[in-house]
Amino acid sequence: MHDSSDEIIYVGKAISLKNRVRQYFQSSRGKTAKIQKMVAHIAYFEYIITDSEMEALVLECNLIKEHRPKYNTMLMDDKGYPYIRITVDEAFPRVMMARTMKKDKSRYFGPYTSAGAVKDTLDLVHKLYKIRTCSRNLPRDMGKDRPCLNYHIKQCSAPCQGYVSQEAYWEGVHQVIDFLGGKYETLMKELEDKMNHAAEELEFEEAIRYRELIQSVKHVAQKQKITDSTSTDDRDVIAMAQEGRDAIVQVFFVREGKLIGRDHFHLTVAEGDSKASVLSSFVKQFYSGTPFLPRELFLQEEMEDADIIGQWLSEKKGKKVTIKVPKKGEKERLVELAARNARMVLDQDREKIKREELRTVGALNQIAGWLSLTGLKRIEAFDISNISGFQSVGSMVVFENGRPKRNDYRKFKIKWVQGANDYASMDEVLTRRFVHGLEEKRELGSQHTDVGSFTRFPDLIMMDGGRGQVNIALEVLNRLGITIPVCGMVKDDHHRTRGLYYNNVEIPIDRHSEGFHLITRIQDEAHRFAIEYHRSLRGKGSVHSILDDIPGIGPKRRKALMRAFASLEEIREADMETLRAVEGMNEGSARAVYEFFHSVLS
């Protein structure tokens, strides 16, 4: 989960992301204060698909340790997952559990999510392959002490006594490496045969023991692509997916053997471009600007100029950078996982674009069809907000091609109307909006290109109401000589939009259609914008007069005006001479008051 500044604030995992994420936003569910605060800061989600729950768990651990999200307090400790370590640098290697993967000559497998399963597997390894557990220095200490208990219970071949040759011992070590590397079918069949045989012989306790060992082996033997157990190097894994001229390149960032993050990049490619050429172009562009270069690049396809690119990257890094195309094993599966994520992003973006077109342009075309309009692109909607007539404000929101165009939103303080009169307030807002637009058009003359929010007139005006609001808008347009279609959003008894009022006819609309959803978004946005503006004005002081907004009118002159006139309406209708006669007023202040109430441009 990211916040608006792109910071990662939470990392989680789930088999069903849809169900998991939905839980955070269900009002019916009891949520802690921490979760409520976290949800309020979520700007967008990012997710990575894996092949198993274990991989998801390990990746979650890696990402939390790398990014330290502020809401992952329950996972902020440094507890690691266990590894299995084989000391292959010794003449007679040992197999043991390790909590960290060090940069030594040992072979590491894991990490694993169950320490219990690791211990069971180590017990199994010692029983089957008789690998030693002692810390004796062999062959230097060979024969100095008698064999330990493990030899007597047949869990060690006693290399400390020379009872097994180094070649025979290493044969067992190689079998352990193969087993931990995933080649465990032979062993599983052997254990199953022994379990079945024990059951046939009615040795049920022995059969249960083999069954439990089989379960432990299955649990531990899951392949781990999220953490590379064979290396602590830094590498980037790069794969792509392409559809026509659209392509997504996915990059997995592996640092010290752990996948700590990823990123994807949108590319526009030429028809017929091969994956190899697209990857070559991406690698050259991406690594020409990135400050960090890994020691290895794993690619999905061979690049024709891989040698030259590798030489160039090595010179940039100051150390050799190797470019590989893995053909088998964990590394190939990691590239395949990157390719699957790239395909997922590409498919989602394509579907997202289709859904976005349906909810925007498609919805706009539905509305145009209902009203029998052509060329519908820009819609303007207006709303009035006040509390018992106090500080009435108006809002204008603009939608183009079904999307909000927030740069063209405008706010209006109601100046000419006293008290709660929504019709008169709407008349003022519309008059000021369109007179402003006409004057700007005249100033720009024939050279204007509709550069401002006022100069460009809408293709449709939507009023938050029925016949009354529509007639107000039509009166303003007729008065100014402007022809623009106007429709009203008619509500039912529950204050929900049920239809559109247009040309003296109420047109019913499908409440499940995208057109209806767009109308609802426009209506809600007009409400929100007006209420937020009104709230911001209220926050500046609970006692406020519109006279405070007039330049040059301070508290003394405001009180003088309020003593001289019975209402704001009388101040608005007063001429210059009457205003100058008020105590404390001069030519400049009287003109400021007069122009404030008579200028539609302010």
Coordinates of C-alpha atoms in Angstrom, one line a residue:
M1 CA 0.0 0.0 0.0
H2 CA 1.4 3.4 -1.0
D3 CA 0.5 6.8 0.2
S4 CA 0.1 10.0 -1.9
S5 CA 3.9 10.7 -1.7
D6 CA 4.6 7.2 -3.1
E7 CA 5.9 5.9 0.2
I8 CA 5.2 2.2 1.0
I9 CA 3.1 2.3 4.2
Y10 CA 2.1 -1.4 4.4
V11 CA 3.2 -4.8 3.0
G12 CA 0.9 -7.8 3.2
K13 CA 0.0 -11.0 1.5
A14 CA -3.1 -13.0 0.7
I15 CA -4.3 -15.9 -1.4
S16 CA -7.3 -13.7 -2.5
L17 CA -6.2 -10.1 -2.7
K18 CA -9.7 -9.0 -3.6
N19 CA -11.1 -10.4 -0.3
R20 CA -8.2 -9.2 1.8
V21 CA -8.2 -5.6 0.5
R22 CA -12.0 -5.3 0.7
Q23 CA -11.9 -6.1 4.4
Y24 CA -10.0 -2.8 5.1
F25 CA -12.8 -0.8 3.5
Q26 CA -15.9 -2.5 5.0
S27 CA -17.5 -0.2 7.5
S28 CA -19.3 -3.1 9.1
R29 CA -16.0 -4.6 10.3
G30 CA -14.4 -3.6 13.5
K31 CA -11.1 -1.9 12.7
T32 CA -8.5 -0.7 15.1
A33 CA -7.5 3.0 15.2
K34 CA -4.2 2.0 13.5
I35 CA -6.0 0.3 10.6
Q36 CA -8.4 3.3 10.2
K37 CA -5.6 5.7 10.1
M38 CA -3.7 3.5 7.6
V39 CA -6.7 3.2 5.3
A40 CA -7.1 7.0 5.3
H41 CA -3.6 7.4 3.8
I42 CA -3.8 4.7 1.1
A43 CA -3.4 6.3 -2.4
Y44 CA -2.9 3.1 -4.5
F45 CA -2.0 -0.5 -4.3
E46 CA 0.9 -2.4 -5.9
Y47 CA 1.1 -6.2 -5.9
I48 CA 3.4 -9.1 -7.1
I49 CA 2.2 -12.6 -7.9
T50 CA 4.1 -15.6 -6.6
D51 CA 3.8 -19.4 -7.2
S52 CA 3.1 -20.4 -3.6
E53 CA 2.1 -19.2 -0.2
M54 CA 5.5 -19.8 1.1
E55 CA 7.1 -17.6 -1.5
A56 CA 4.6 -14.9 -0.7
L57 CA 5.5 -15.1 3.0
V58 CA 9.2 -14.9 2.3
L59 CA 8.8 -12.0 -0.1
E60 CA 6.7 -10.2 2.5
C61 CA 9.5 -10.6 5.0
N62 CA 12.1 -9.3 2.4
L63 CA 10.0 -6.3 1.5
I64 CA 9.3 -5.3 5.1
K65 CA 12.9 -5.5 6.1
E66 CA 13.9 -3.5 3.0
H67 CA 11.3 -0.7 3.2
R68 CA 10.3 -0.6 6.9
P69 CA 6.6 0.3 6.3
K70 CA 5.2 2.4 9.2
Y71 CA 2.1 0.2 9.6
N72 CA 3.9 -3.2 9.7
T73 CA 4.7 -2.9 13.4
M74 CA 3.9 -6.5 14.0
L75 CA 6.6 -7.6 11.5
M76 CA 9.3 -5.0 12.2
D77 CA 11.6 -7.2 14.1
D78 CA 14.7 -8.7 12.5
K79 CA 13.7 -12.3 12.9
G80 CA 14.8 -14.3 9.9
Y81 CA 13.7 -17.5 8.4
P82 CA 15.9 -20.6 8.7
Y83 CA 18.2 -22.0 6.1
I84 CA 19.8 -25.4 5.6
R85 CA 23.6 -25.1 5.3
I86 CA 25.9 -27.6 3.8
T87 CA 29.6 -27.0 4.6
V88 CA 30.9 -28.1 1.2
D89 CA 34.3 -26.5 1.8
E90 CA 35.1 -29.2 4.3
A91 CA 36.5 -32.6 3.5
F92 CA 33.5 -34.3 5.2
P93 CA 30.7 -31.7 5.0
R94 CA 28.0 -31.3 7.6
V95 CA 24.3 -30.4 7.1
M96 CA 22.9 -28.0 9.7
M97 CA 20.3 -25.3 10.3
A98 CA 21.4 -21.7 10.0
R99 CA 19.5 -18.5 10.8
T100 CA 21.5 -16.3 8.4
M101 CA 23.1 -16.8 5.0
K102 CA 26.7 -15.7 5.2
K103 CA 29.2 -15.0 2.4
D104 CA 31.2 -18.1 2.9
K105 CA 31.9 -21.2 0.8
S106 CA 28.9 -23.2 2.2
R107 CA 25.8 -24.1 0.2
Y108 CA 22.6 -22.6 1.5
F109 CA 19.0 -23.8 0.8
G110 CA 16.0 -21.8 1.8
P111 CA 14.8 -19.7 3.5
Y112 CA 12.0 -21.9 4.9
T113 CA 9.0 -20.8 6.8
S114 CA 8.9 -23.7 9.3
A115 CA 11.8 -24.3 11.6
G116 CA 10.1 -27.5 12.7
A117 CA 10.0 -28.9 9.2
V118 CA 13.6 -28.0 8.7
K119 CA 14.6 -29.9 11.8
D120 CA 12.5 -32.9 10.6
T121 CA 14.2 -32.7 7.3
L122 CA 17.7 -32.6 8.9
D123 CA 16.7 -35.7 11.0
L124 CA 15.6 -37.4 7.8
V125 CA 18.9 -36.5 6.0
H126 CA 20.9 -37.8 8.9
K127 CA 18.9 -41.1 9.0
L128 CA 19.0 -41.7 5.2
Y129 CA 22.4 -40.4 4.3
K130 CA 24.2 -40.7 7.6
I131 CA 25.8 -37.2 7.4
R132 CA 27.7 -36.2 10.5
T133 CA 26.7 -33.4 12.9
C134 CA 29.8 -33.1 15.0
S135 CA 32.2 -30.1 14.8
R136 CA 35.4 -32.2 14.6
N137 CA 38.1 -31.1 12.2
L138 CA 38.4 -33.9 9.7
P139 CA 40.5 -35.6 8.6
R140 CA 42.9 -34.1 11.2
D141 CA 41.0 -35.4 14.2
M142 CA 40.2 -38.8 12.7
G143 CA 40.5 -41.6 15.2
K144 CA 41.3 -39.5 18.2
D145 CA 38.0 -40.2 20.0
R146 CA 35.5 -43.0 19.9
P147 CA 32.4 -42.6 17.7
C148 CA 29.4 -40.7 19.1
L149 CA 25.9 -41.9 19.8
N150 CA 24.7 -41.0 16.3
Y151 CA 26.8 -43.8 14.9
H152 CA 25.3 -46.3 17.3
I153 CA 21.8 -45.4 16.4
K154 CA 22.7 -45.5 12.7
Q155 CA 22.4 -41.8 11.9
C156 CA 26.1 -41.2 11.1
S157 CA 28.6 -43.2 9.1
A158 CA 31.4 -42.2 11.5
P159 CA 33.9 -40.6 9.1
C160 CA 35.7 -39.6 12.3
Q161 CA 36.8 -43.2 12.6
G162 CA 37.5 -43.8 9.0
Y163 CA 34.6 -46.2 8.7
V164 CA 33.6 -44.6 5.4
S165 CA 35.7 -43.3 2.5
Q166 CA 35.7 -39.7 1.5
E167 CA 34.3 -40.7 -2.0
A168 CA 31.4 -42.7 -0.5
Y169 CA 30.6 -39.9 2.0
W170 CA 30.5 -37.3 -0.7
E171 CA 28.1 -39.5 -2.7
G172 CA 25.7 -39.1 0.2
V173 CA 26.3 -35.3 0.3
H174 CA 25.5 -35.0 -3.4
Q175 CA 22.3 -36.9 -2.8
V176 CA 21.4 -34.4 -0.1
I177 CA 22.2 -31.5 -2.4
D178 CA 20.0 -33.0 -5.1
F179 CA 17.1 -33.6 -2.6
L180 CA 17.3 -30.0 -1.2
G181 CA 17.5 -28.7 -4.8
G182 CA 14.2 -30.3 -5.6
K183 CA 15.1 -33.7 -6.9
Y184 CA 13.2 -35.6 -4.3
E185 CA 10.9 -37.8 -6.3
T186 CA 13.0 -40.9 -5.7
L187 CA 13.2 -40.3 -2.0
M188 CA 9.4 -39.6 -1.8
K189 CA 8.7 -42.9 -3.6
E190 CA 11.1 -44.7 -1.2
L191 CA 9.4 -43.2 1.9
E192 CA 5.9 -44.0 0.5
D193 CA 7.0 -47.6 -0.2
K194 CA 8.3 -47.9 3.4
M195 CA 5.1 -46.4 4.7
N196 CA 2.9 -48.8 2.8
H197 CA 5.0 -51.7 3.7
A198 CA 4.9 -50.8 7.4
A199 CA 1.1 -50.5 7.1
E200 CA 0.8 -53.9 5.5
E201 CA 2.9 -55.4 8.3
L202 CA 0.5 -53.7 10.8
E203 CA 3.4 -51.6 12.1
F204 CA 1.1 -48.5 12.3
E205 CA 3.4 -46.4 14.5
E206 CA 6.2 -46.8 12.0
A207 CA 3.8 -46.0 9.1
I208 CA 2.7 -42.8 10.9
R209 CA 6.3 -41.8 11.3
Y210 CA 7.0 -42.2 7.6
R211 CA 3.8 -40.3 6.8
E212 CA 4.9 -37.4 9.0
L213 CA 8.3 -37.4 7.4
I214 CA 6.7 -37.3 3.9
Q215 CA 4.7 -34.2 5.0
S216 CA 7.8 -32.5 6.3
V217 CA 9.7 -33.2 3.1
K218 CA 6.8 -31.8 1.0
H219 CA 6.7 -28.7 3.1
V220 CA 10.4 -28.0 3.0
A221 CA 11.0 -29.1 -0.6
Q222 CA 8.9 -26.3 -2.1
K223 CA 11.0 -24.3 -4.5
Q224 CA 12.1 -20.9 -3.4
K225 CA 12.5 -18.4 -6.2
I226 CA 12.0 -15.3 -4.0
T227 CA 15.3 -15.9 -2.3
D228 CA 18.2 -17.4 -4.2
S229 CA 19.8 -20.0 -1.9
T230 CA 22.9 -20.4 -4.0
S231 CA 24.1 -16.8 -4.2
T232 CA 24.4 -13.6 -2.3
D233 CA 25.1 -11.5 -5.5
D234 CA 23.1 -8.6 -6.7
R235 CA 21.2 -9.1 -9.9
D236 CA 18.3 -7.8 -11.9
V237 CA 15.8 -10.1 -13.6
I238 CA 14.3 -8.7 -16.7
A239 CA 11.3 -10.1 -18.7
M240 CA 8.6 -8.6 -20.9
A241 CA 5.1 -9.1 -22.4
Q242 CA 4.0 -7.6 -25.6
E243 CA 0.6 -7.1 -27.3
G244 CA 0.6 -5.2 -30.6
R245 CA 2.4 -1.9 -30.1
D246 CA 2.2 -2.1 -26.3
A247 CA 4.8 -3.8 -24.1
I248 CA 5.5 -4.1 -20.4
V249 CA 9.0 -4.8 -19.2
Q250 CA 9.2 -6.2 -15.6
V251 CA 12.4 -5.8 -13.6
F252 CA 12.9 -7.8 -10.3
F253 CA 15.6 -6.4 -8.1
V254 CA 17.5 -9.1 -6.3
R255 CA 20.0 -7.8 -3.7
E256 CA 22.2 -10.1 -1.7
G257 CA 20.2 -13.1 -3.0
K258 CA 16.8 -11.6 -1.9
L259 CA 14.1 -10.2 -4.1
I260 CA 13.5 -6.9 -2.5
G261 CA 11.3 -5.1 -5.1
R262 CA 10.3 -4.7 -8.6
D263 CA 9.2 -2.2 -11.2
H264 CA 7.5 -2.2 -14.5
F265 CA 7.9 0.0 -17.5
H266 CA 5.5 0.8 -20.4
L267 CA 7.0 0.8 -23.9
T268 CA 5.5 1.6 -27.2
V269 CA 7.1 -0.7 -29.8
A270 CA 7.0 -0.9 -33.6
E271 CA 5.0 -3.7 -35.2
G272 CA 7.1 -6.7 -35.7
D273 CA 9.8 -5.8 -33.1
S274 CA 11.2 -9.0 -31.5
K275 CA 11.5 -9.5 -27.8
A276 CA 15.2 -9.5 -28.1
S277 CA 15.3 -6.1 -29.8
V278 CA 12.9 -4.6 -27.3
L279 CA 14.9 -5.9 -24.4
S280 CA 18.1 -4.6 -25.9
S281 CA 16.6 -1.1 -26.3
F282 CA 15.3 -1.2 -22.7
V283 CA 18.5 -2.3 -21.2
K284 CA 20.5 0.4 -22.9
Q285 CA 18.0 3.1 -22.0
F286 CA 17.4 1.9 -18.4
Y287 CA 21.0 1.4 -17.3
S288 CA 22.3 4.6 -19.0
G289 CA 20.5 6.5 -16.2
T290 CA 20.4 4.2 -13.2
P291 CA 23.0 4.9 -10.5
F292 CA 23.3 1.3 -9.4
L293 CA 24.5 -1.6 -11.6
P294 CA 24.1 -5.2 -10.4
R295 CA 26.7 -7.9 -11.1
E296 CA 24.3 -10.0 -13.2
L297 CA 21.4 -9.4 -15.5
F298 CA 19.1 -12.3 -16.1
L299 CA 17.2 -11.8 -19.4
Q300 CA 14.2 -13.6 -21.0
E301 CA 15.8 -13.6 -24.5
E302 CA 19.3 -13.5 -26.0
M303 CA 20.3 -10.0 -27.2
E304 CA 22.3 -9.7 -30.4
D305 CA 24.6 -7.1 -28.9
A306 CA 24.8 -8.7 -25.5
D307 CA 28.6 -8.7 -25.5
I308 CA 28.9 -5.0 -26.4
I309 CA 26.2 -4.1 -23.8
G310 CA 28.0 -6.2 -21.2
Q311 CA 31.3 -4.5 -21.9
W312 CA 29.6 -1.1 -21.6
L313 CA 28.0 -2.0 -18.3
S314 CA 31.2 -3.4 -16.9
E315 CA 33.0 -0.1 -17.7
K316 CA 30.3 1.9 -16.0
K317 CA 30.3 -0.3 -12.9
G318 CA 34.1 -0.7 -12.7
K319 CA 33.6 -4.5 -12.3
K320 CA 32.4 -7.2 -14.6
V321 CA 28.7 -7.3 -15.3
T322 CA 27.5 -10.6 -16.7
I323 CA 24.4 -11.0 -18.9
K324 CA 22.7 -14.4 -18.9
V325 CA 19.7 -16.1 -20.2
P326 CA 18.9 -18.9 -17.7
K327 CA 17.8 -22.2 -19.3
K328 CA 16.9 -24.3 -16.3
G329 CA 16.6 -24.4 -12.5
E330 CA 15.6 -21.7 -10.1
K331 CA 17.0 -18.9 -12.2
E332 CA 14.9 -19.8 -15.2
R333 CA 11.8 -20.0 -13.0
L334 CA 12.6 -16.6 -11.6
V335 CA 12.7 -15.1 -15.1
E336 CA 9.4 -16.9 -15.9
L337 CA 7.9 -15.4 -12.8
A338 CA 9.0 -11.9 -14.0
A339 CA 7.4 -12.6 -17.4
R340 CA 4.1 -13.7 -15.7
N341 CA 4.0 -10.4 -13.8
A342 CA 4.7 -8.5 -16.9
R343 CA 1.8 -10.2 -18.7
M344 CA -0.4 -9.6 -15.7
V345 CA 0.3 -5.8 -15.8
L346 CA -0.2 -5.7 -19.5
D347 CA -3.5 -7.5 -19.4
Q348 CA -4.7 -5.4 -16.4
D349 CA -3.7 -2.2 -18.2
R350 CA -5.6 -3.2 -21.3
E351 CA -8.6 -4.2 -19.3
K352 CA -8.3 -1.0 -17.2
I353 CA -8.3 1.1 -20.3
K354 CA -11.4 -0.7 -21.6
R355 CA -13.2 -0.2 -18.3
E356 CA -12.1 3.5 -18.1
E357 CA -13.4 4.1 -21.6
L358 CA -16.8 2.5 -20.7
R359 CA -17.1 4.7 -17.5
T360 CA -16.0 7.9 -19.3
V361 CA -16.5 8.2 -23.0
G362 CA -19.0 5.3 -23.1
A363 CA -21.0 6.9 -20.3
L364 CA -20.9 10.3 -22.0
N365 CA -22.2 8.7 -25.3
Q366 CA -25.1 7.1 -23.3
I367 CA -26.1 10.5 -21.9
A368 CA -25.8 12.1 -25.4
G369 CA -28.1 9.3 -26.6
W370 CA -30.7 9.9 -23.9
L371 CA -30.8 13.6 -24.8
S372 CA -30.4 13.2 -28.6
L373 CA -27.3 15.3 -28.6
T374 CA -24.2 15.1 -30.9
G375 CA -20.7 16.2 -30.2
L376 CA -21.1 16.0 -26.4
K377 CA -17.6 16.4 -24.8
R378 CA -17.7 19.1 -22.1
I379 CA -20.3 19.2 -19.2
E380 CA -20.5 21.9 -16.6
A381 CA -22.5 21.4 -13.3
F382 CA -23.3 24.0 -10.7
D383 CA -24.2 23.8 -7.0
I384 CA -25.0 26.2 -4.2
S385 CA -24.0 25.7 -0.5
N386 CA -25.0 27.7 2.6
I387 CA -26.1 27.4 6.2
S388 CA -29.3 29.3 6.6
G389 CA -28.2 31.8 4.0
F390 CA -24.9 32.4 5.8
Q391 CA -22.0 32.8 3.4
S392 CA -23.7 31.3 0.4
V393 CA -21.2 30.0 -2.2
G394 CA -21.5 28.5 -5.6
S395 CA -19.4 25.9 -7.4
M396 CA -18.7 25.1 -11.0
V397 CA -17.2 21.7 -11.9
V398 CA -16.2 20.6 -15.4
F399 CA -16.1 17.1 -16.9
E400 CA -14.5 16.6 -20.3
N401 CA -14.8 13.3 -22.1
G402 CA -16.3 11.8 -18.9
R403 CA -13.3 12.8 -16.7
P404 CA -13.1 15.7 -14.2
K405 CA -11.1 18.7 -15.5
R406 CA -10.1 20.2 -12.1
N407 CA -8.1 23.1 -13.6
D408 CA -11.4 24.5 -14.9
Y409 CA -13.3 24.3 -11.6
R410 CA -14.4 27.7 -10.3
K411 CA -15.7 29.0 -6.9
F412 CA -18.1 31.9 -6.5
K413 CA -19.0 33.9 -3.4
I414 CA -22.6 35.0 -3.6
K415 CA -22.6 38.8 -3.5
W416 CA -26.0 40.0 -4.9
V417 CA -28.3 37.8 -2.9
Q418 CA -29.2 38.0 0.8
G419 CA -30.4 35.0 2.7
A420 CA -31.1 31.4 1.6
N421 CA -32.4 31.8 -1.9
D422 CA -30.9 29.1 -4.0
Y423 CA -32.7 30.1 -7.3
A424 CA -31.4 33.7 -7.0
S425 CA -28.0 32.5 -6.0
M426 CA -27.8 30.2 -9.0
D427 CA -28.9 33.0 -11.3
E428 CA -26.0 35.1 -10.0
V429 CA -23.5 32.3 -10.4
L430 CA -24.5 31.5 -14.0
T431 CA -24.7 35.2 -14.9
R432 CA -21.2 35.9 -13.6
R433 CA -19.8 32.7 -15.2
F434 CA -21.1 33.4 -18.7
V435 CA -20.7 37.2 -18.7
H436 CA -17.1 36.6 -17.7
G437 CA -16.8 34.2 -20.6
L438 CA -18.3 36.6 -23.1
E439 CA -16.1 39.5 -22.0
E440 CA -13.0 37.3 -22.3
K441 CA -14.0 36.3 -25.8
R442 CA -14.5 39.9 -26.8
E443 CA -11.1 40.8 -25.3
L444 CA -9.4 38.0 -27.2
G445 CA -11.4 38.7 -30.4
S446 CA -11.1 36.4 -33.3
Q447 CA -7.7 35.2 -32.1
H448 CA -9.1 33.4 -29.1
T449 CA -8.7 29.6 -28.9
D450 CA -10.8 28.8 -25.8
V451 CA -7.7 28.9 -23.6
G452 CA -9.5 29.6 -20.3
S453 CA -12.2 27.8 -18.3
F454 CA -14.6 30.7 -18.9
T455 CA -13.9 31.3 -22.6
R456 CA -14.8 27.7 -23.5
F457 CA -18.6 27.2 -23.1
P458 CA -20.0 23.7 -22.3
D459 CA -21.8 21.4 -24.6
L460 CA -24.2 20.7 -21.8
I461 CA -25.2 22.3 -18.5
M462 CA -26.4 20.0 -15.7
M463 CA -28.4 21.5 -12.9
D464 CA -28.8 19.8 -9.5
G465 CA -32.6 19.8 -9.7
G466 CA -35.6 19.6 -12.0
R467 CA -37.8 22.1 -13.8
G468 CA -37.1 25.1 -11.5
Q469 CA -33.3 24.9 -11.7
V470 CA -33.4 24.3 -15.5
N471 CA -35.7 27.3 -16.0
I472 CA -33.3 29.6 -14.1
A473 CA -30.4 28.5 -16.3
L474 CA -32.4 29.0 -19.5
E475 CA -33.5 32.5 -18.4
V476 CA -29.8 33.5 -17.9
L477 CA -28.8 32.0 -21.2
N478 CA -31.7 33.7 -23.0
R479 CA -30.8 37.0 -21.4
L480 CA -27.3 36.8 -22.6
G481 CA -28.1 35.4 -26.1
I482 CA -26.4 32.1 -25.6
T483 CA -27.7 28.7 -26.7
I484 CA -26.6 25.7 -24.7
P485 CA -28.6 22.6 -23.8
V486 CA -29.6 22.4 -20.2
C487 CA -30.9 19.4 -18.3
G488 CA -31.8 18.8 -14.7
M489 CA -31.1 15.9 -12.4
V490 CA -34.5 14.9 -11.1
K491 CA -34.5 13.2 -7.7
D492 CA -36.9 10.8 -6.1
D493 CA -38.3 10.9 -2.5
H494 CA -35.0 9.5 -1.2
H495 CA -33.0 12.3 -2.8
R496 CA -31.6 9.9 -5.4
T497 CA -31.4 10.8 -9.1
R498 CA -34.2 9.0 -11.0
G499 CA -34.1 10.8 -14.4
L500 CA -33.1 13.8 -16.5
Y501 CA -35.4 16.8 -17.1
Y502 CA -34.8 18.0 -20.6
N503 CA -37.0 20.0 -23.1
N504 CA -39.9 20.0 -20.6
V505 CA -39.8 16.2 -20.5
E506 CA -38.5 13.9 -17.7
I507 CA -36.3 11.1 -19.3
P508 CA -36.0 8.0 -17.2
I509 CA -32.5 6.5 -17.0
D510 CA -31.1 3.1 -16.1
R511 CA -29.7 3.2 -12.6
H512 CA -27.3 0.4 -13.4
S513 CA -25.8 2.1 -16.5
E514 CA -22.4 3.8 -16.8
G515 CA -24.3 6.9 -17.9
F516 CA -26.1 7.0 -14.6
H517 CA -22.9 6.5 -12.7
L518 CA -21.2 9.4 -14.5
I519 CA -24.2 11.6 -13.7
T520 CA -23.8 10.6 -10.0
R521 CA -20.1 11.4 -10.1
I522 CA -20.8 14.8 -11.6
Q523 CA -23.5 15.5 -9.0
D524 CA -21.3 14.4 -6.1
E525 CA -18.3 16.4 -7.3
A526 CA -20.4 19.6 -7.6
H527 CA -21.7 19.0 -4.0
R528 CA -18.2 18.2 -2.7
F529 CA -16.5 21.3 -4.3
A530 CA -19.2 23.7 -3.0
I531 CA -19.2 22.2 0.5
E532 CA -15.4 22.2 0.8
Y533 CA -15.3 25.9 -0.3
H534 CA -18.0 26.8 2.2
R535 CA -16.3 24.9 5.0
S536 CA -13.0 26.6 4.3
L537 CA -14.7 30.0 4.6
R538 CA -16.4 29.0 7.8
G539 CA -13.1 27.9 9.2
K540 CA -11.7 31.4 8.8
G541 CA -14.1 32.6 11.4
S542 CA -17.6 31.8 12.6
V543 CA -18.6 35.5 12.4
H544 CA -18.0 37.0 9.0
S545 CA -19.6 39.6 6.8
I546 CA -19.3 39.8 3.0
L547 CA -18.2 43.4 3.5
D548 CA -15.0 42.0 4.9
D549 CA -14.2 40.8 1.4
I550 CA -14.2 44.3 -0.1
P551 CA -10.7 45.7 -0.6
G552 CA -10.1 48.8 1.5
I553 CA -13.1 48.2 3.8
G554 CA -11.9 47.6 7.4
P555 CA -13.9 47.1 10.6
K556 CA -14.7 50.9 11.1
R557 CA -16.1 51.4 7.6
R558 CA -17.9 48.1 7.7
K559 CA -19.7 49.2 10.9
A560 CA -20.5 52.6 9.4
L561 CA -22.1 50.9 6.3
M562 CA -24.1 48.6 8.5
R563 CA -25.4 51.6 10.6
A564 CA -26.2 53.6 7.4
F565 CA -28.1 50.8 5.6
A566 CA -30.7 48.3 6.8
S567 CA -29.4 45.3 4.7
L568 CA -26.8 44.2 2.2
E569 CA -29.5 44.5 -0.5
E570 CA -29.7 48.3 0.2
I571 CA -25.8 48.6 0.1
R572 CA -25.8 46.8 -3.3
E573 CA -28.5 49.1 -4.7
A574 CA -26.9 52.3 -3.4
D575 CA -25.3 54.6 -6.0
M576 CA -21.8 56.2 -5.7
E577 CA -23.1 59.5 -4.2
T578 CA -25.1 57.7 -1.4
L579 CA -22.0 55.6 -0.5
R580 CA -19.7 58.6 -0.4
A581 CA -22.1 60.2 2.1
V582 CA -21.6 57.4 4.7
E583 CA -19.4 58.5 7.6
G584 CA -15.7 57.6 7.1
M585 CA -16.1 56.8 3.3
N586 CA -14.1 58.6 0.6
E587 CA -14.1 58.4 -3.2
G588 CA -11.9 55.3 -3.3
S589 CA -13.7 53.3 -0.6
A590 CA -17.1 54.2 -2.1
R591 CA -15.9 53.0 -5.5
A592 CA -14.6 49.8 -4.1
V593 CA -17.9 49.0 -2.5
Y594 CA -19.9 49.9 -5.6
E595 CA -17.6 47.8 -8.0
F596 CA -17.6 44.9 -5.6
F597 CA -21.4 44.5 -5.8
H598 CA -21.7 45.4 -9.5
S599 CA -18.8 43.6 -11.2
V600 CA -19.5 40.1 -12.4
L601 CA -15.8 39.5 -13.1
S602 CA -14.7 39.5 -9.4

